[in-house]
Short mmCIF file of C-alpha atoms in Angstrom, two decimals:
data_model
loop_
_atom_site.label_atom_id
_atom_site.label_comp_id
_atom_site.label_asym_id
_atom_site.label_seq_id
_atom_site.Cartn_x
_atom_site.Cartn_y
_atom_site.Cartn_z
CA MET A 18 66.68 48.54 -66.20
CA PHE A 19 70.37 48.84 -67.27
CA ASP A 20 71.76 46.99 -69.94
CA PHE A 21 75.10 45.57 -68.49
CA SER A 22 76.70 42.39 -70.06
CA PHE A 23 78.69 39.98 -67.71
CA ALA A 24 81.75 41.17 -69.08
CA GLU A 25 81.11 44.71 -68.08
CA LEU A 26 79.89 43.74 -64.73
CA MET A 27 83.06 41.88 -64.09
CA VAL A 28 85.36 44.77 -65.29
CA VAL A 29 83.37 47.03 -62.61
CA MET A 30 83.94 44.32 -60.01
CA VAL A 31 87.86 43.95 -60.58
CA VAL A 32 88.07 47.80 -60.70
CA ALA A 33 86.00 47.90 -57.31
CA LEU A 34 88.42 45.19 -55.70
CA VAL A 35 91.42 47.17 -56.88
CA VAL A 36 90.36 50.80 -55.87
CA ILE A 37 88.56 49.63 -52.38
CA GLY A 38 90.62 46.94 -51.27
CA PRO A 39 89.70 43.32 -50.37
CA GLU A 40 89.33 44.24 -46.64
CA ARG A 41 86.81 46.81 -47.04
CA LEU A 42 84.80 45.62 -50.37
CA PRO A 43 82.29 43.32 -48.53
CA LYS A 44 81.35 46.30 -46.21
CA VAL A 45 81.16 48.67 -49.11
CA ALA A 46 79.01 45.87 -51.11
CA ARG A 47 76.82 45.61 -47.94
CA THR A 48 76.20 49.42 -47.76
CA LEU A 49 75.47 49.44 -51.53
CA GLY A 50 73.07 46.69 -51.12
CA HIS A 51 71.18 48.62 -48.34
CA LEU A 52 71.27 51.86 -50.16
CA TYR A 53 69.61 50.03 -53.26
CA GLY A 54 67.12 48.52 -51.31
CA ARG A 55 66.25 51.77 -49.53
CA ALA A 56 65.84 53.35 -52.74
CA GLN A 57 63.72 50.62 -54.39
CA ARG A 58 61.42 50.89 -51.39
CA TYR A 59 61.40 54.61 -51.80
CA VAL A 60 60.44 54.36 -55.45
CA ASN A 61 57.85 51.69 -54.72
CA GLY A 62 56.20 53.90 -52.12
CA VAL A 63 56.13 56.85 -54.68
CA LYS A 64 54.57 54.48 -57.23
CA ALA A 65 51.98 53.27 -54.65
CA ASP A 66 51.02 57.02 -53.81
CA ILE A 67 50.87 58.05 -57.40
CA SER A 68 48.54 55.14 -58.00
CA ARG A 69 46.53 55.89 -54.84
CA ASP A 70 46.10 59.44 -56.12
CA MET A 71 45.07 58.29 -59.73
CA ALA A 72 42.31 55.91 -58.03
CA MET A 73 41.16 59.04 -56.08
CA ASP A 74 40.89 61.10 -59.08
CA GLU A 75 38.82 58.41 -60.94
CA TYR A 76 36.57 58.17 -57.97
CA ARG A 77 35.98 61.78 -57.81
CA GLN A 78 35.20 61.98 -61.50
CA LEU A 79 32.66 58.92 -60.89
CA GLN A 80 31.16 60.80 -57.88
CA GLN A 81 30.68 64.01 -60.07
CA LYS A 82 28.88 62.02 -62.88
CA VAL A 83 26.70 60.52 -60.37
CA GLN A 84 25.96 63.54 -58.73
CA ALA A 85 25.05 65.35 -62.05
CA GLU A 86 22.74 62.45 -63.11
CA ALA A 87 21.11 62.74 -59.66
CA ALA A 88 20.52 66.38 -60.44
CA ALA A 89 19.19 65.66 -63.71
CA LEU A 90 16.79 62.90 -62.63
CA GLN A 91 15.54 65.13 -59.63
CA GLN A 92 14.75 67.89 -62.05
CA SER A 93 12.85 65.61 -64.52
CA MET A 94 10.99 64.20 -61.45
CA GLN A 95 10.10 67.94 -60.59
CA GLN A 96 8.90 68.57 -64.26
CA ALA A 97 6.93 65.43 -64.09
CA GLY A 98 5.34 66.42 -60.73
CA GLN A 99 4.42 69.83 -62.12
CA ALA A 100 2.90 68.34 -65.07
CA VAL A 101 0.82 65.96 -62.71
CA ASP A 102 -0.08 69.05 -60.69
CA ALA A 103 -1.27 70.92 -63.72
CA GLY A 104 -3.58 67.99 -64.95
CA VAL A 105 -5.05 67.67 -61.28
CA GLN A 106 -5.91 71.31 -61.38
CA GLU A 107 -7.41 71.30 -64.88
CA ILE A 108 -9.48 68.43 -63.85
CA ASN A 109 -10.57 70.02 -60.40
CA GLN A 110 -11.43 73.18 -62.74
CA SER A 111 -13.57 71.20 -64.97
CA VAL A 112 -15.23 69.33 -62.10
CA ALA A 113 -15.73 72.34 -60.24
CA SER A 114 -17.59 74.51 -62.97
CA PRO A 115 -21.23 74.12 -63.42
CA LEU A 116 -22.54 71.98 -66.34
CA PRO A 117 -24.10 74.20 -68.99
CA VAL A 118 -27.79 74.23 -68.83
CA LYS A 119 -29.61 74.53 -72.25
CA SER A 120 -33.14 76.10 -71.91
CA THR A 121 -36.09 73.97 -73.23
CA LYS A 122 -39.13 75.00 -74.91
CA ALA A 123 -42.32 74.62 -73.07
CA LEU A 124 -44.27 71.70 -74.68
CA PRO A 125 -47.84 72.60 -76.16
CA GLU A 126 -50.64 71.42 -74.02
CA SER A 127 -52.91 69.12 -76.10
#
């Protein structure tokens, strides 16, 4: 995260020892460690929340796609059903209509 060399870190530690003093330095270091851990847990929690929200958005998009596909399938099935109904009605009409009768000529008697 931060690019500190060992020498820079040693300078910071010596300055902290001089400014804070050897009596309070362990307590301050412990407090800083606790604060750093708390901040790290907070950042990890925020990352987890963001990841969860992104996953939920992906699930919502997938759900919308599935619903759109289901609606399209339902519409095509309705159209196919209407076409079958029209075919059945046409067959019923052709069966119900009487056959054309041709008149026949009378045969001569012999």
